[in-house]
JSON list of C-alpha atoms in Angstrom, two decimals:
[
{"chain": "A", "resi": 1, "resn": "UNK", "atom": "CA", "xyz": [-1.97, 1.18, -16.95]},
{"chain": "A", "resi": 2, "resn": "UNK", "atom": "CA", "xyz": [-2.35, -0.75, -13.69]},
{"chain": "A", "resi": 3, "resn": "UNK", "atom": "CA", "xyz": [-0.48, -4.01, -13.53]},
{"chain": "A", "resi": 4, "resn": "UNK", "atom": "CA", "xyz": [-3.30, -5.34, -11.37]},
{"chain": "A", "resi": 5, "resn": "UNK", "atom": "CA", "xyz": [-6.88, -4.89, -12.56]},
{"chain": "A", "resi": 6, "resn": "UNK", "atom": "CA", "xyz": [-9.51, -4.76, -9.86]},
{"chain": "A", "resi": 7, "resn": "UNK", "atom": "CA", "xyz": [-13.22, -5.15, -10.47]},
{"chain": "A", "resi": 8, "resn": "UNK", "atom": "CA", "xyz": [-15.65, -3.76, -9.87]},
{"chain": "A", "resi": 9, "resn": "UNK", "atom": "CA", "xyz": [-14.45, -0.23, -9.17]},
{"chain": "A", "resi": 10, "resn": "UNK", "atom": "CA", "xyz": [-17.46, 0.50, -6.98]},
{"chain": "A", "resi": 11, "resn": "UNK", "atom": "CA", "xyz": [-19.90, -1.72, -5.12]},
{"chain": "A", "resi": 12, "resn": "UNK", "atom": "CA", "xyz": [-22.92, -0.61, -3.13]},
{"chain": "A", "resi": 13, "resn": "UNK", "atom": "CA", "xyz": [-24.84, -3.27, -1.23]},
{"chain": "A", "resi": 14, "resn": "UNK", "atom": "CA", "xyz": [-27.15, -3.61, 1.74]},
{"chain": "A", "resi": 15, "resn": "UNK", "atom": "CA", "xyz": [-26.23, -5.12, 5.06]},
{"chain": "A", "resi": 16, "resn": "UNK", "atom": "CA", "xyz": [-26.51, -8.90, 4.98]},
{"chain": "A", "resi": 17, "resn": "UNK", "atom": "CA", "xyz": [-25.70, -9.28, 1.30]},
{"chain": "A", "resi": 18, "resn": "UNK", "atom": "CA", "xyz": [-22.61, -11.00, -0.08]},
{"chain": "A", "resi": 19, "resn": "UNK", "atom": "CA", "xyz": [-19.99, -9.45, -2.35]},
{"chain": "A", "resi": 20, "resn": "UNK", "atom": "CA", "xyz": [-16.93, -10.49, -4.31]},
{"chain": "A", "resi": 21, "resn": "UNK", "atom": "CA", "xyz": [-14.02, -8.34, -5.47]},
{"chain": "A", "resi": 22, "resn": "UNK", "atom": "CA", "xyz": [-11.64, -9.55, -8.17]},
{"chain": "A", "resi": 23, "resn": "UNK", "atom": "CA", "xyz": [-7.99, -8.82, -8.78]},
{"chain": "A", "resi": 24, "resn": "UNK", "atom": "CA", "xyz": [-6.44, -9.95, -12.07]},
{"chain": "A", "resi": 25, "resn": "UNK", "atom": "CA", "xyz": [-3.07, -9.67, -13.74]},
{"chain": "A", "resi": 26, "resn": "UNK", "atom": "CA", "xyz": [-0.99, -11.18, -16.51]},
{"chain": "A", "resi": 27, "resn": "UNK", "atom": "CA", "xyz": [2.02, -11.25, -14.17]},
{"chain": "A", "resi": 28, "resn": "UNK", "atom": "CA", "xyz": [2.94, -13.95, -11.70]},
{"chain": "A", "resi": 29, "resn": "UNK", "atom": "CA", "xyz": [3.32, -12.83, -8.11]},
{"chain": "A", "resi": 30, "resn": "UNK", "atom": "CA", "xyz": [5.32, -14.36, -5.30]},
{"chain": "A", "resi": 31, "resn": "UNK", "atom": "CA", "xyz": [2.75, -12.97, -2.90]},
{"chain": "A", "resi": 32, "resn": "UNK", "atom": "CA", "xyz": [-0.48, -11.02, -2.99]},
{"chain": "A", "resi": 33, "resn": "UNK", "atom": "CA", "xyz": [-1.86, -8.89, -0.22]},
{"chain": "A", "resi": 34, "resn": "UNK", "atom": "CA", "xyz": [-5.28, -7.39, 0.44]},
{"chain": "A", "resi": 35, "resn": "UNK", "atom": "CA", "xyz": [-5.71, -4.13, 2.28]},
{"chain": "A", "resi": 36, "resn": "UNK", "atom": "CA", "xyz": [-8.64, -2.00, 3.42]},
{"chain": "A", "resi": 37, "resn": "UNK", "atom": "CA", "xyz": [-8.21, 1.75, 3.55]},
{"chain": "A", "resi": 38, "resn": "UNK", "atom": "CA", "xyz": [-10.33, 4.44, 5.20]},
{"chain": "A", "resi": 39, "resn": "UNK", "atom": "CA", "xyz": [-10.27, 8.03, 3.89]},
{"chain": "A", "resi": 40, "resn": "UNK", "atom": "CA", "xyz": [-7.10, 9.89, 4.89]},
{"chain": "A", "resi": 41, "resn": "UNK", "atom": "CA", "xyz": [-5.56, 6.84, 6.54]},
{"chain": "A", "resi": 42, "resn": "UNK", "atom": "CA", "xyz": [-3.00, 4.25, 5.54]},
{"chain": "A", "resi": 43, "resn": "UNK", "atom": "CA", "xyz": [-4.05, 0.86, 4.17]},
{"chain": "A", "resi": 44, "resn": "UNK", "atom": "CA", "xyz": [-4.58, -1.84, 6.80]},
{"chain": "A", "resi": 45, "resn": "UNK", "atom": "CA", "xyz": [-3.34, -5.31, 5.92]},
{"chain": "A", "resi": 46, "resn": "UNK", "atom": "CA", "xyz": [-6.09, -7.93, 5.84]},
{"chain": "A", "resi": 47, "resn": "UNK", "atom": "CA", "xyz": [-4.29, -11.00, 4.50]},
{"chain": "A", "resi": 48, "resn": "UNK", "atom": "CA", "xyz": [-1.27, -12.24, 2.56]},
{"chain": "A", "resi": 49, "resn": "UNK", "atom": "CA", "xyz": [-1.49, -15.22, 0.20]},
{"chain": "A", "resi": 50, "resn": "UNK", "atom": "CA", "xyz": [1.59, -16.86, -1.24]},
{"chain": "A", "resi": 51, "resn": "UNK", "atom": "CA", "xyz": [0.70, -20.35, -2.51]},
{"chain": "A", "resi": 52, "resn": "UNK", "atom": "CA", "xyz": [-1.21, -20.94, -5.76]},
{"chain": "A", "resi": 53, "resn": "UNK", "atom": "CA", "xyz": [-4.71, -22.19, -4.98]},
{"chain": "A", "resi": 54, "resn": "UNK", "atom": "CA", "xyz": [-4.50, -20.99, -1.40]},
{"chain": "A", "resi": 55, "resn": "UNK", "atom": "CA", "xyz": [-7.72, -20.08, 0.41]},
{"chain": "A", "resi": 56, "resn": "UNK", "atom": "CA", "xyz": [-7.67, -18.05, 3.63]},
{"chain": "A", "resi": 57, "resn": "UNK", "atom": "CA", "xyz": [-10.60, -17.14, 5.82]},
{"chain": "A", "resi": 58, "resn": "UNK", "atom": "CA", "xyz": [-10.78, -14.20, 8.16]},
{"chain": "A", "resi": 59, "resn": "UNK", "atom": "CA", "xyz": [-14.17, -14.34, 9.92]},
{"chain": "A", "resi": 60, "resn": "UNK", "atom": "CA", "xyz": [-16.64, -13.38, 7.16]},
{"chain": "A", "resi": 61, "resn": "UNK", "atom": "CA", "xyz": [-13.90, -12.65, 4.60]},
{"chain": "A", "resi": 62, "resn": "UNK", "atom": "CA", "xyz": [-12.59, -15.37, 2.27]},
{"chain": "A", "resi": 63, "resn": "UNK", "atom": "CA", "xyz": [-9.51, -14.80, 0.13]},
{"chain": "A", "resi": 64, "resn": "UNK", "atom": "CA", "xyz": [-8.41, -16.96, -2.78]},
{"chain": "A", "resi": 65, "resn": "UNK", "atom": "CA", "xyz": [-5.14, -16.96, -4.72]},
{"chain": "A", "resi": 66, "resn": "UNK", "atom": "CA", "xyz": [-5.34, -18.36, -8.23]},
{"chain": "A", "resi": 67, "resn": "UNK", "atom": "CA", "xyz": [-3.52, -21.56, -9.11]},
{"chain": "A", "resi": 68, "resn": "UNK", "atom": "CA", "xyz": [-1.18, -19.67, -11.42]},
{"chain": "A", "resi": 69, "resn": "UNK", "atom": "CA", "xyz": [-0.61, -16.92, -8.84]},
{"chain": "A", "resi": 70, "resn": "UNK", "atom": "CA", "xyz": [-1.85, -14.26, -11.25]},
{"chain": "A", "resi": 71, "resn": "UNK", "atom": "CA", "xyz": [-5.24, -13.49, -9.76]},
{"chain": "A", "resi": 72, "resn": "UNK", "atom": "CA", "xyz": [-7.10, -13.32, -6.49]},
{"chain": "A", "resi": 73, "resn": "UNK", "atom": "CA", "xyz": [-10.56, -12.72, -5.09]},
{"chain": "A", "resi": 74, "resn": "UNK", "atom": "CA", "xyz": [-12.04, -11.43, -1.89]},
{"chain": "A", "resi": 75, "resn": "UNK", "atom": "CA", "xyz": [-15.50, -12.62, -0.84]},
{"chain": "A", "resi": 76, "resn": "UNK", "atom": "CA", "xyz": [-17.42, -11.06, 2.02]},
{"chain": "A", "resi": 77, "resn": "UNK", "atom": "CA", "xyz": [-20.36, -12.97, 3.46]},
{"chain": "A", "resi": 78, "resn": "UNK", "atom": "CA", "xyz": [-23.23, -11.15, 5.16]},
{"chain": "A", "resi": 79, "resn": "UNK", "atom": "CA", "xyz": [-21.66, -7.72, 4.80]},
{"chain": "A", "resi": 80, "resn": "UNK", "atom": "CA", "xyz": [-21.88, -5.26, 7.67]},
{"chain": "A", "resi": 81, "resn": "UNK", "atom": "CA", "xyz": [-21.68, -1.46, 7.64]},
{"chain": "A", "resi": 82, "resn": "UNK", "atom": "CA", "xyz": [-18.21, -1.77, 9.19]},
{"chain": "A", "resi": 83, "resn": "UNK", "atom": "CA", "xyz": [-17.01, -3.44, 5.98]},
{"chain": "A", "resi": 84, "resn": "UNK", "atom": "CA", "xyz": [-17.34, -0.12, 4.15]},
{"chain": "A", "resi": 85, "resn": "UNK", "atom": "CA", "xyz": [-14.02, 1.02, 2.75]},
{"chain": "A", "resi": 86, "resn": "UNK", "atom": "CA", "xyz": [-11.59, 0.95, -0.15]},
{"chain": "A", "resi": 87, "resn": "UNK", "atom": "CA", "xyz": [-10.29, -2.56, -0.79]},
{"chain": "A", "resi": 88, "resn": "UNK", "atom": "CA", "xyz": [-6.88, -2.77, -2.45]},
{"chain": "A", "resi": 89, "resn": "UNK", "atom": "CA", "xyz": [-5.02, -5.76, -3.79]},
{"chain": "A", "resi": 90, "resn": "UNK", "atom": "CA", "xyz": [-1.26, -5.56, -4.10]},
{"chain": "A", "resi": 91, "resn": "UNK", "atom": "CA", "xyz": [1.13, -8.04, -5.64]},
{"chain": "A", "resi": 92, "resn": "UNK", "atom": "CA", "xyz": [4.84, -8.46, -5.24]},
{"chain": "A", "resi": 93, "resn": "UNK", "atom": "CA", "xyz": [6.85, -10.00, -8.06]},
{"chain": "A", "resi": 94, "resn": "UNK", "atom": "CA", "xyz": [9.83, -12.20, -7.35]},
{"chain": "A", "resi": 95, "resn": "UNK", "atom": "CA", "xyz": [12.99, -10.28, -6.43]},
{"chain": "A", "resi": 96, "resn": "UNK", "atom": "CA", "xyz": [11.16, -6.95, -6.53]},
{"chain": "A", "resi": 97, "resn": "UNK", "atom": "CA", "xyz": [12.60, -5.90, -3.16]},
{"chain": "A", "resi": 98, "resn": "UNK", "atom": "CA", "xyz": [9.65, -4.49, -1.33]},
{"chain": "A", "resi": 99, "resn": "UNK", "atom": "CA", "xyz": [7.87, -3.08, -4.38]},
{"chain": "A", "resi": 100, "resn": "UNK", "atom": "CA", "xyz": [4.14, -3.71, -4.20]},
{"chain": "A", "resi": 101, "resn": "UNK", "atom": "CA", "xyz": [2.10, -3.21, -7.37]},
{"chain": "A", "resi": 102, "resn": "UNK", "atom": "CA", "xyz": [-1.35, -1.98, -6.40]},
{"chain": "A", "resi": 103, "resn": "UNK", "atom": "CA", "xyz": [-4.70, -2.29, -8.09]},
{"chain": "A", "resi": 104, "resn": "UNK", "atom": "CA", "xyz": [-6.83, 0.85, -8.41]},
{"chain": "A", "resi": 105, "resn": "UNK", "atom": "CA", "xyz": [-9.08, -0.33, -5.60]},
{"chain": "A", "resi": 106, "resn": "UNK", "atom": "CA", "xyz": [-12.73, -1.24, -5.10]},
{"chain": "A", "resi": 107, "resn": "UNK", "atom": "CA", "xyz": [-14.84, 1.17, -3.11]},
{"chain": "A", "resi": 108, "resn": "UNK", "atom": "CA", "xyz": [-17.36, -0.86, -1.11]},
{"chain": "A", "resi": 109, "resn": "UNK", "atom": "CA", "xyz": [-20.32, 0.85, 0.55]},
{"chain": "A", "resi": 110, "resn": "UNK", "atom": "CA", "xyz": [-22.55, -1.17, 2.84]},
{"chain": "A", "resi": 111, "resn": "UNK", "atom": "CA", "xyz": [-25.80, 0.52, 3.83]},
{"chain": "A", "resi": 112, "resn": "UNK", "atom": "CA", "xyz": [-28.06, -0.46, 6.74]},
{"chain": "B", "resi": 1, "resn": "UNK", "atom": "CA", "xyz": [4.06, -3.32, 19.60]},
{"chain": "B", "resi": 2, "resn": "UNK", "atom": "CA", "xyz": [3.70, 0.19, 18.19]},
{"chain": "B", "resi": 3, "resn": "UNK", "atom": "CA", "xyz": [2.79, 0.51, 14.53]},
{"chain": "B", "resi": 4, "resn": "UNK", "atom": "CA", "xyz": [4.46, 2.51, 11.80]},
{"chain": "B", "resi": 5, "resn": "UNK", "atom": "CA", "xyz": [4.54, 6.20, 12.60]},
{"chain": "B", "resi": 6, "resn": "UNK", "atom": "CA", "xyz": [4.87, 9.05, 10.15]},
{"chain": "B", "resi": 7, "resn": "UNK", "atom": "CA", "xyz": [5.50, 12.71, 10.82]},
{"chain": "B", "resi": 8, "resn": "UNK", "atom": "CA", "xyz": [4.18, 15.18, 10.14]},
{"chain": "B", "resi": 9, "resn": "UNK", "atom": "CA", "xyz": [0.62, 14.06, 9.35]},
{"chain": "B", "resi": 10, "resn": "UNK", "atom": "CA", "xyz": [-0.21, 17.17, 7.36]},
{"chain": "B", "resi": 11, "resn": "UNK", "atom": "CA", "xyz": [1.96, 19.62, 5.51]},
{"chain": "B", "resi": 12, "resn": "UNK", "atom": "CA", "xyz": [1.32, 22.63, 3.29]},
{"chain": "B", "resi": 13, "resn": "UNK", "atom": "CA", "xyz": [4.16, 23.85, 1.12]},
{"chain": "B", "resi": 14, "resn": "UNK", "atom": "CA", "xyz": [4.60, 26.34, -1.70]},
{"chain": "B", "resi": 15, "resn": "UNK", "atom": "CA", "xyz": [5.70, 25.41, -5.19]},
{"chain": "B", "resi": 16, "resn": "UNK", "atom": "CA", "xyz": [9.49, 25.41, -5.46]},
{"chain": "B", "resi": 17, "resn": "UNK", "atom": "CA", "xyz": [10.11, 24.59, -1.81]},
{"chain": "B", "resi": 18, "resn": "UNK", "atom": "CA", "xyz": [11.47, 21.30, -0.54]},
{"chain": "B", "resi": 19, "resn": "UNK", "atom": "CA", "xyz": [10.05, 18.96, 2.08]},
{"chain": "B", "resi": 20, "resn": "UNK", "atom": "CA", "xyz": [11.28, 16.12, 4.28]},
{"chain": "B", "resi": 21, "resn": "UNK", "atom": "CA", "xyz": [8.96, 13.42, 5.57]},
{"chain": "B", "resi": 22, "resn": "UNK", "atom": "CA", "xyz": [9.84, 10.97, 8.31]},
{"chain": "B", "resi": 23, "resn": "UNK", "atom": "CA", "xyz": [8.90, 7.35, 8.93]},
{"chain": "B", "resi": 24, "resn": "UNK", "atom": "CA", "xyz": [9.60, 5.16, 11.97]},
{"chain": "B", "resi": 25, "resn": "UNK", "atom": "CA", "xyz": [9.05, 1.46, 11.24]},
{"chain": "B", "resi": 26, "resn": "UNK", "atom": "CA", "xyz": [7.69, -1.18, 13.55]},
{"chain": "B", "resi": 27, "resn": "UNK", "atom": "CA", "xyz": [10.34, -2.23, 16.05]},
{"chain": "B", "resi": 28, "resn": "UNK", "atom": "CA", "xyz": [12.50, -4.97, 14.54]},
{"chain": "B", "resi": 29, "resn": "UNK", "atom": "CA", "xyz": [11.50, -4.21, 10.97]},
{"chain": "B", "resi": 30, "resn": "UNK", "atom": "CA", "xyz": [14.45, -3.41, 8.75]},
{"chain": "B", "resi": 31, "resn": "UNK", "atom": "CA", "xyz": [12.82, -2.71, 5.41]},
{"chain": "B", "resi": 32, "resn": "UNK", "atom": "CA", "xyz": [10.98, 0.52, 4.64]},
{"chain": "B", "resi": 33, "resn": "UNK", "atom": "CA", "xyz": [9.11, 1.24, 1.42]},
{"chain": "B", "resi": 34, "resn": "UNK", "atom": "CA", "xyz": [7.61, 4.57, 0.37]},
{"chain": "B", "resi": 35, "resn": "UNK", "atom": "CA", "xyz": [4.52, 5.09, -1.76]},
{"chain": "B", "resi": 36, "resn": "UNK", "atom": "CA", "xyz": [2.66, 8.06, -3.22]},
{"chain": "B", "resi": 37, "resn": "UNK", "atom": "CA", "xyz": [-1.12, 7.93, -3.39]},
{"chain": "B", "resi": 38, "resn": "UNK", "atom": "CA", "xyz": [-3.14, 10.26, -5.60]},
{"chain": "B", "resi": 39, "resn": "UNK", "atom": "CA", "xyz": [-6.74, 10.04, -6.83]},
{"chain": "B", "resi": 40, "resn": "UNK", "atom": "CA", "xyz": [-5.60, 9.76, -10.43]},
{"chain": "B", "resi": 41, "resn": "UNK", "atom": "CA", "xyz": [-2.69, 7.35, -10.16]},
{"chain": "B", "resi": 42, "resn": "UNK", "atom": "CA", "xyz": [-3.54, 5.37, -7.04]},
{"chain": "B", "resi": 43, "resn": "UNK", "atom": "CA", "xyz": [-0.68, 3.95, -5.00]},
{"chain": "B", "resi": 44, "resn": "UNK", "atom": "CA", "xyz": [2.69, 4.21, -6.72]},
{"chain": "B", "resi": 45, "resn": "UNK", "atom": "CA", "xyz": [5.95, 2.78, -5.39]},
{"chain": "B", "resi": 46, "resn": "UNK", "atom": "CA", "xyz": [8.72, 5.33, -4.76]},
{"chain": "B", "resi": 47, "resn": "UNK", "atom": "CA", "xyz": [11.63, 3.36, -3.26]},
{"chain": "B", "resi": 48, "resn": "UNK", "atom": "CA", "xyz": [12.62, 0.74, -0.73]},
{"chain": "B", "resi": 49, "resn": "UNK", "atom": "CA", "xyz": [15.44, 0.75, 1.81]},
{"chain": "B", "resi": 50, "resn": "UNK", "atom": "CA", "xyz": [17.00, -2.10, 3.73]},
{"chain": "B", "resi": 51, "resn": "UNK", "atom": "CA", "xyz": [19.98, -1.74, 6.05]},
{"chain": "B", "resi": 52, "resn": "UNK", "atom": "CA", "xyz": [20.53, 1.85, 4.92]},
{"chain": "B", "resi": 53, "resn": "UNK", "atom": "CA", "xyz": [20.73, 0.79, 1.25]},
{"chain": "B", "resi": 54, "resn": "UNK", "atom": "CA", "xyz": [18.24, 1.62, -1.47]},
{"chain": "B", "resi": 55, "resn": "UNK", "atom": "CA", "xyz": [17.39, -1.71, -3.10]},
{"chain": "B", "resi": 56, "resn": "UNK", "atom": "CA", "xyz": [14.63, -0.64, -5.44]},
{"chain": "B", "resi": 57, "resn": "UNK", "atom": "CA", "xyz": [13.34, 2.54, -6.99]},
{"chain": "B", "resi": 58, "resn": "UNK", "atom": "CA", "xyz": [10.11, 3.39, -8.77]},
{"chain": "B", "resi": 59, "resn": "UNK", "atom": "CA", "xyz": [9.60, 5.57, -11.80]},
{"chain": "B", "resi": 60, "resn": "UNK", "atom": "CA", "xyz": [9.80, 9.00, -10.19]},
{"chain": "B", "resi": 61, "resn": "UNK", "atom": "CA", "xyz": [12.04, 11.97, -11.04]},
{"chain": "B", "resi": 62, "resn": "UNK", "atom": "CA", "xyz": [15.29, 12.58, -9.19]},
{"chain": "B", "resi": 63, "resn": "UNK", "atom": "CA", "xyz": [13.58, 15.28, -7.11]},
{"chain": "B", "resi": 64, "resn": "UNK", "atom": "CA", "xyz": [12.33, 12.41, -4.96]},
{"chain": "B", "resi": 65, "resn": "UNK", "atom": "CA", "xyz": [15.01, 10.94, -2.75]},
{"chain": "B", "resi": 66, "resn": "UNK", "atom": "CA", "xyz": [15.25, 9.05, 0.47]},
{"chain": "B", "resi": 67, "resn": "UNK", "atom": "CA", "xyz": [17.54, 7.57, 3.04]},
{"chain": "B", "resi": 68, "resn": "UNK", "atom": "CA", "xyz": [17.51, 5.14, 5.90]},
{"chain": "B", "resi": 69, "resn": "UNK", "atom": "CA", "xyz": [19.35, 5.43, 9.18]},
{"chain": "B", "resi": 70, "resn": "UNK", "atom": "CA", "xyz": [21.07, 2.73, 11.22]},
{"chain": "B", "resi": 71, "resn": "UNK", "atom": "CA", "xyz": [18.00, 2.45, 13.49]},
{"chain": "B", "resi": 72, "resn": "UNK", "atom": "CA", "xyz": [15.87, 1.71, 10.37]},
{"chain": "B", "resi": 73, "resn": "UNK", "atom": "CA", "xyz": [14.07, 5.04, 10.52]},
{"chain": "B", "resi": 74, "resn": "UNK", "atom": "CA", "xyz": [13.67, 6.53, 7.08]},
{"chain": "B", "resi": 75, "resn": "UNK", "atom": "CA", "xyz": [13.18, 9.94, 5.53]},
{"chain": "B", "resi": 76, "resn": "UNK", "atom": "CA", "xyz": [12.11, 10.98, 2.08]},
{"chain": "B", "resi": 77, "resn": "UNK", "atom": "CA", "xyz": [12.81, 14.32, 0.53]},
{"chain": "B", "resi": 78, "resn": "UNK", "atom": "CA", "xyz": [11.12, 16.10, -2.34]},
{"chain": "B", "resi": 79, "resn": "UNK", "atom": "CA", "xyz": [12.92, 19.09, -3.77]},
{"chain": "B", "resi": 80, "resn": "UNK", "atom": "CA", "xyz": [11.55, 21.85, -5.99]},
{"chain": "B", "resi": 81, "resn": "UNK", "atom": "CA", "xyz": [7.96, 20.97, -5.22]},
{"chain": "B", "resi": 82, "resn": "UNK", "atom": "CA", "xyz": [5.39, 21.01, -8.00]},
{"chain": "B", "resi": 83, "resn": "UNK", "atom": "CA", "xyz": [1.61, 21.23, -7.71]},
{"chain": "B", "resi": 84, "resn": "UNK", "atom": "CA", "xyz": [1.39, 17.63, -8.90]},
{"chain": "B", "resi": 85, "resn": "UNK", "atom": "CA", "xyz": [3.35, 16.44, -5.86]},
{"chain": "B", "resi": 86, "resn": "UNK", "atom": "CA", "xyz": [0.26, 17.01, -3.72]},
{"chain": "B", "resi": 87, "resn": "UNK", "atom": "CA", "xyz": [-0.57, 13.54, -2.44]},
{"chain": "B", "resi": 88, "resn": "UNK", "atom": "CA", "xyz": [-0.75, 11.20, 0.52]},
{"chain": "B", "resi": 89, "resn": "UNK", "atom": "CA", "xyz": [2.74, 9.83, 1.13]},
{"chain": "B", "resi": 90, "resn": "UNK", "atom": "CA", "xyz": [2.76, 6.45, 2.80]},
{"chain": "B", "resi": 91, "resn": "UNK", "atom": "CA", "xyz": [5.57, 4.40, 4.22]},
{"chain": "B", "resi": 92, "resn": "UNK", "atom": "CA", "xyz": [5.39, 0.72, 4.96]},
{"chain": "B", "resi": 93, "resn": "UNK", "atom": "CA", "xyz": [7.69, -1.46, 7.00]},
{"chain": "B", "resi": 94, "resn": "UNK", "atom": "CA", "xyz": [8.50, -5.13, 6.78]},
{"chain": "B", "resi": 95, "resn": "UNK", "atom": "CA", "xyz": [10.57, -7.49, 8.89]},
{"chain": "B", "resi": 96, "resn": "UNK", "atom": "CA", "xyz": [12.44, -8.54, 5.72]},
{"chain": "B", "resi": 97, "resn": "UNK", "atom": "CA", "xyz": [13.46, -11.91, 7.13]},
{"chain": "B", "resi": 98, "resn": "UNK", "atom": "CA", "xyz": [11.62, -13.72, 4.37]},
{"chain": "B", "resi": 99, "resn": "UNK", "atom": "CA", "xyz": [8.25, -12.24, 5.27]},
{"chain": "B", "resi": 100, "resn": "UNK", "atom": "CA", "xyz": [5.94, -10.71, 2.70]},
{"chain": "B", "resi": 101, "resn": "UNK", "atom": "CA", "xyz": [3.73, -8.53, 4.85]},
{"chain": "B", "resi": 102, "resn": "UNK", "atom": "CA", "xyz": [4.08, -4.76, 4.58]},
{"chain": "B", "resi": 103, "resn": "UNK", "atom": "CA", "xyz": [2.48, -2.65, 7.31]},
{"chain": "B", "resi": 104, "resn": "UNK", "atom": "CA", "xyz": [1.56, 0.91, 6.47]},
{"chain": "B", "resi": 105, "resn": "UNK", "atom": "CA", "xyz": [1.69, 4.06, 8.51]},
{"chain": "B", "resi": 106, "resn": "UNK", "atom": "CA", "xyz": [-1.11, 6.64, 8.55]},
{"chain": "B", "resi": 107, "resn": "UNK", "atom": "CA", "xyz": [0.57, 8.74, 5.87]},
{"chain": "B", "resi": 108, "resn": "UNK", "atom": "CA", "xyz": [1.59, 12.35, 5.45]},
{"chain": "B", "resi": 109, "resn": "UNK", "atom": "CA", "xyz": [-0.85, 14.52, 3.52]},
{"chain": "B", "resi": 110, "resn": "UNK", "atom": "CA", "xyz": [1.22, 16.98, 1.47]},
{"chain": "B", "resi": 111, "resn": "UNK", "atom": "CA", "xyz": [-0.49, 19.92, -0.19]},
{"chain": "B", "resi": 112, "resn": "UNK", "atom": "CA", "xyz": [1.52, 22.08, -2.57]},
{"chain": "B", "resi": 113, "resn": "UNK", "atom": "CA", "xyz": [0.07, 25.52, -3.35]}
]
């Protein structure tokens, strides 16, 4: 059982559409990170959120950390084909010494 | 600044053999974590090293071990390989001075036949 539940598991949209990926848990995290991974490569860090209620924007990507630091969301505006990839959320509990708990991932496919 | 490097990138081993994977962290980073990624289980934490000391360990059998050297480079070893050990092995480094960000290397793809 994954400590972090991501939804949806798969998302297929057309270029220009918006999408939201959710990451939920019953645990409280000291930080939560979002990564994007291409096949056969390591995950690439997109953002880290640490404060409850925090909102971070990275160009067309908006990340939110829940007030209770148990959940997060990733919203992409006007998706582009370059946004295609596996999106992973990962949380670190307090005093867990470098141990990230990962969600199962959301595979996003953006078609022209 | 160079990113995290892992060698080798691909490896094919036979069941029962052992394997050593290497990870060089980003310059100045002192913490290295290792993860196993499989289609069925996703990304699972193996262990974390800081200043040559293992501070945390995941739920893996004792066949999986690691170490860290004084220059922060790290190795992980898997002995008596099983077919189920086939996976992408990823290491991630972190500055560890109160930062949260972990930066991943490209991974080592291990295939056990």
